[in-house]
Amino acid sequence: MPYNYDDENIFAKILRGEIPNKTVVETEHTLAFEDIQPQAPTHVLVIPKGRYVCFDHFYGEASDAEILDFHRVAAQICGDLGVAPGGGGAGYRTITNAGQDGVQEVPHYHLHILAGRPLGRMLPPVS
Ligand code: AMP
């Protein structure tokens, strides 16, 4: 699938160090930082350092090392935050938005990790 990556998107600027961020974890391939407008007491964004627009772009074109690192970082954060159910935590939600219907605001692939309060049902049912 063809994607044109916009190097002026805000996460690209964060990765270049042009805009500050509150880093949670940084590895060779992945950066995680606090969302600037949190929608839950914990709201962390996990992004690959590579130039990927959205979910299918990343998983279609990224290397195995990038994909593995991304998921290890996201899982590690859930554990470190104490919200992983397996560790007795109260749970969390991961979300990724893509494109127009997904209401993706920043065109650099990112995973939201939300936790710290009951998050409600995912979406209202189609009636
Ligand atoms: P999405 O709608 O899935 O593209 O989500 C984009 C997210 O990026 C939103 O939750 C914003 O609050 C967040 N965001 C935008 N700019 C920044 C920034 N400079 N630092 C941290 N988070 C940001």
GROMACS .gro file of C-alpha atoms and ligand atoms in nm:
model
  150
    1MET     CA    1   0.000   0.000   0.000
    2PRO     CA    2   0.154   0.336  -0.100
    3TYR     CA    3   0.198   0.592   0.174
    4ASN     CA    4   0.356   0.935   0.160
    5TYR     CA    5   0.514   1.010   0.495
    6ASP     CA    6   0.498   1.376   0.602
    7ASP     CA    7   0.831   1.464   0.762
    8GLU     CA    8   0.675   1.776   0.915
    9ASN     CA    9   0.427   1.587   1.135
   10ILE     CA   10   0.460   1.659   1.505
   11PHE     CA   11   0.597   1.317   1.600
   12ALA     CA   12   0.867   1.345   1.333
   13LYS     CA   13   0.964   1.674   1.498
   14ILE     CA   14   0.972   1.505   1.838
   15LEU     CA   15   1.197   1.231   1.698
   16ARG     CA   16   1.434   1.493   1.556
   17GLY     CA   17   1.443   1.667   1.894
   18GLU     CA   18   1.279   1.984   1.760
   19ILE     CA   19   0.987   1.957   2.006
   20PRO     CA   20   1.025   1.842   2.368
   21ASN     CA   21   0.853   1.533   2.502
   22LYS     CA   22   0.816   1.353   2.832
   23THR     CA   23   0.996   1.031   2.744
   24VAL     CA   24   0.886   0.711   2.915
   25VAL     CA   25   1.111   0.464   2.730
   26GLU     CA   26   1.351   0.499   2.438
   27THR     CA   27   1.520   0.217   2.249
   28GLU     CA   28   1.699   0.180   1.916
   29HIS     CA   29   1.374   0.152   1.720
   30THR     CA   30   1.103   0.288   1.950
   31LEU     CA   31   1.010   0.594   2.154
   32ALA     CA   32   0.735   0.613   2.416
   33PHE     CA   33   0.626   0.942   2.570
   34GLU     CA   34   0.338   1.096   2.761
   35ASP     CA   35   0.041   1.225   2.560
   36ILE     CA   36   0.018   1.603   2.584
   37GLN     CA   37  -0.362   1.589   2.634
   38PRO     CA   38  -0.417   1.277   2.845
   39GLN     CA   39  -0.756   1.108   2.820
   40ALA     CA   40  -0.691   0.889   3.124
   41PRO     CA   41  -0.465   0.922   3.431
   42THR     CA   42  -0.207   0.727   3.232
   43HIS     CA   43  -0.186   0.804   2.860
   44VAL     CA   44   0.135   0.699   2.689
   45LEU     CA   45   0.207   0.702   2.315
   46VAL     CA   46   0.440   0.441   2.167
   47ILE     CA   47   0.588   0.524   1.826
   48PRO     CA   48   0.840   0.358   1.597
   49LYS     CA   49   1.138   0.573   1.504
   50GLY     CA   50   1.094   0.476   1.139
   51ARG     CA   51   0.885   0.671   0.889
   52TYR     CA   52   0.553   0.481   0.906
   53VAL     CA   53   0.216   0.647   0.870
   54CYS     CA   54  -0.020   0.399   1.036
   55PHE     CA   55  -0.082   0.040   1.151
   56ASP     CA   56  -0.089  -0.137   0.814
   57HIS     CA   57   0.204   0.066   0.684
   58PHE     CA   58   0.417  -0.030   0.984
   59TYR     CA   59   0.330  -0.399   0.991
   60GLY     CA   60   0.350  -0.421   0.613
   61GLU     CA   61   0.693  -0.267   0.574
   62ALA     CA   62   0.883  -0.254   0.904
   63SER     CA   63   1.158  -0.504   0.982
   64ASP     CA   64   1.102  -0.785   1.229
   65ALA     CA   65   1.342  -0.611   1.467
   66GLU     CA   66   1.139  -0.288   1.459
   67ILE     CA   67   0.811  -0.472   1.513
   68LEU     CA   68   0.943  -0.688   1.795
   69ASP     CA   69   1.102  -0.391   1.970
   70PHE     CA   70   0.783  -0.186   1.940
   71HIS     CA   71   0.575  -0.453   2.108
   72ARG     CA   72   0.831  -0.534   2.374
   73VAL     CA   73   0.843  -0.166   2.469
   74ALA     CA   74   0.464  -0.136   2.482
   75ALA     CA   75   0.433  -0.449   2.695
   76GLN     CA   76   0.715  -0.339   2.923
   77ILE     CA   77   0.541  -0.008   2.985
   78CYS     CA   78   0.217  -0.183   3.084
   79GLY     CA   79   0.416  -0.389   3.332
   80ASP     CA   80   0.616  -0.095   3.463
   81LEU     CA   81   0.300   0.109   3.515
   82GLY     CA   82   0.157  -0.171   3.729
   83VAL     CA   83  -0.158  -0.197   3.518
   84ALA     CA   84  -0.098  -0.539   3.356
   85PRO     CA   85  -0.370  -0.779   3.476
   86GLY     CA   86  -0.116  -1.060   3.503
   87GLY     CA   87   0.067  -0.858   3.765
   88GLY     CA   88  -0.249  -0.782   3.959
   89GLY     CA   89  -0.307  -0.450   3.784
   90ALA     CA   90  -0.647  -0.311   3.697
   91GLY     CA   91  -0.592  -0.330   3.322
   92TYR     CA   92  -0.548  -0.091   3.033
   93ARG     CA   93  -0.649  -0.031   2.673
   94THR     CA   94  -0.435   0.004   2.364
   95ILE     CA   95  -0.574   0.193   2.065
   96THR     CA   96  -0.439   0.289   1.727
   97ASN     CA   97  -0.629   0.519   1.495
   98ALA     CA   98  -0.579   0.516   1.118
   99GLY     CA   99  -0.694   0.753   0.849
  100GLN     CA  100  -1.011   0.954   0.820
  101ASP     CA  101  -1.268   0.719   0.973
  102GLY     CA  102  -1.022   0.620   1.243
  103VAL     CA  103  -0.977   0.991   1.323
  104GLN     CA  104  -0.600   0.978   1.315
  105GLU     CA  105  -0.468   1.327   1.389
  106VAL     CA  106  -0.094   1.266   1.368
  107PRO     CA  107   0.019   1.076   1.055
  108HIS     CA  108   0.300   0.884   1.224
  109TYR     CA  109   0.204   0.539   1.351
  110HIS     CA  110   0.139   0.535   1.725
  111LEU     CA  111  -0.017   0.313   1.988
  112HIS     CA  112  -0.210   0.477   2.271
  113ILE     CA  113  -0.180   0.306   2.611
  114LEU     CA  114  -0.462   0.424   2.837
  115ALA     CA  115  -0.505   0.325   3.200
  116GLY     CA  116  -0.577   0.445   3.550
  117ARG     CA  117  -0.956   0.455   3.543
  118PRO     CA  118  -1.243   0.239   3.418
  119LEU     CA  119  -1.237   0.305   3.044
  120GLY     CA  120  -1.593   0.210   2.956
  121ARG     CA  121  -1.705   0.007   2.661
  122MET     CA  122  -1.503   0.045   2.347
  123LEU     CA  123  -1.769   0.185   2.113
  124PRO     CA  124  -2.150   0.200   2.114
  125PRO     CA  125  -2.300  -0.091   1.919
  126VAL     CA  126  -2.423  -0.039   1.563
  127SER     CA  127  -2.800  -0.016   1.597
  128AMP     P1  128  -0.443   1.031   1.710
  128AMP     O1  129  -0.572   1.107   1.709
  128AMP     O2  130  -0.461   0.884   1.731
  128AMP     O3  131  -0.359   1.065   1.589
  128AMP     O4  132  -0.367   1.079   1.840
  128AMP     C1  133  -0.272   1.182   1.840
  128AMP     C2  134  -0.236   1.206   1.984
  128AMP     O5  135  -0.117   1.283   1.987
  128AMP     C3  136  -0.341   1.285   2.065
  128AMP     O6  137  -0.381   1.207   2.177
  128AMP     C4  138  -0.267   1.412   2.106
  128AMP     O7  139  -0.302   1.457   2.234
  128AMP     C5  140  -0.121   1.368   2.099
  128AMP     N1  141  -0.023   1.474   2.078
  128AMP     C6  142  -0.028   1.572   1.985
  128AMP     N2  143   0.081   1.649   1.995
  128AMP     C7  144   0.157   1.599   2.095
  128AMP     C8  145   0.281   1.634   2.153
  128AMP     N3  146   0.351   1.740   2.111
  128AMP     N4  147   0.328   1.560   2.256
  128AMP     C9  148   0.257   1.454   2.301
  128AMP     N5  149   0.139   1.414   2.249
  128AMP    C10  150   0.090   1.487   2.148
   0.00000   0.00000   0.00000
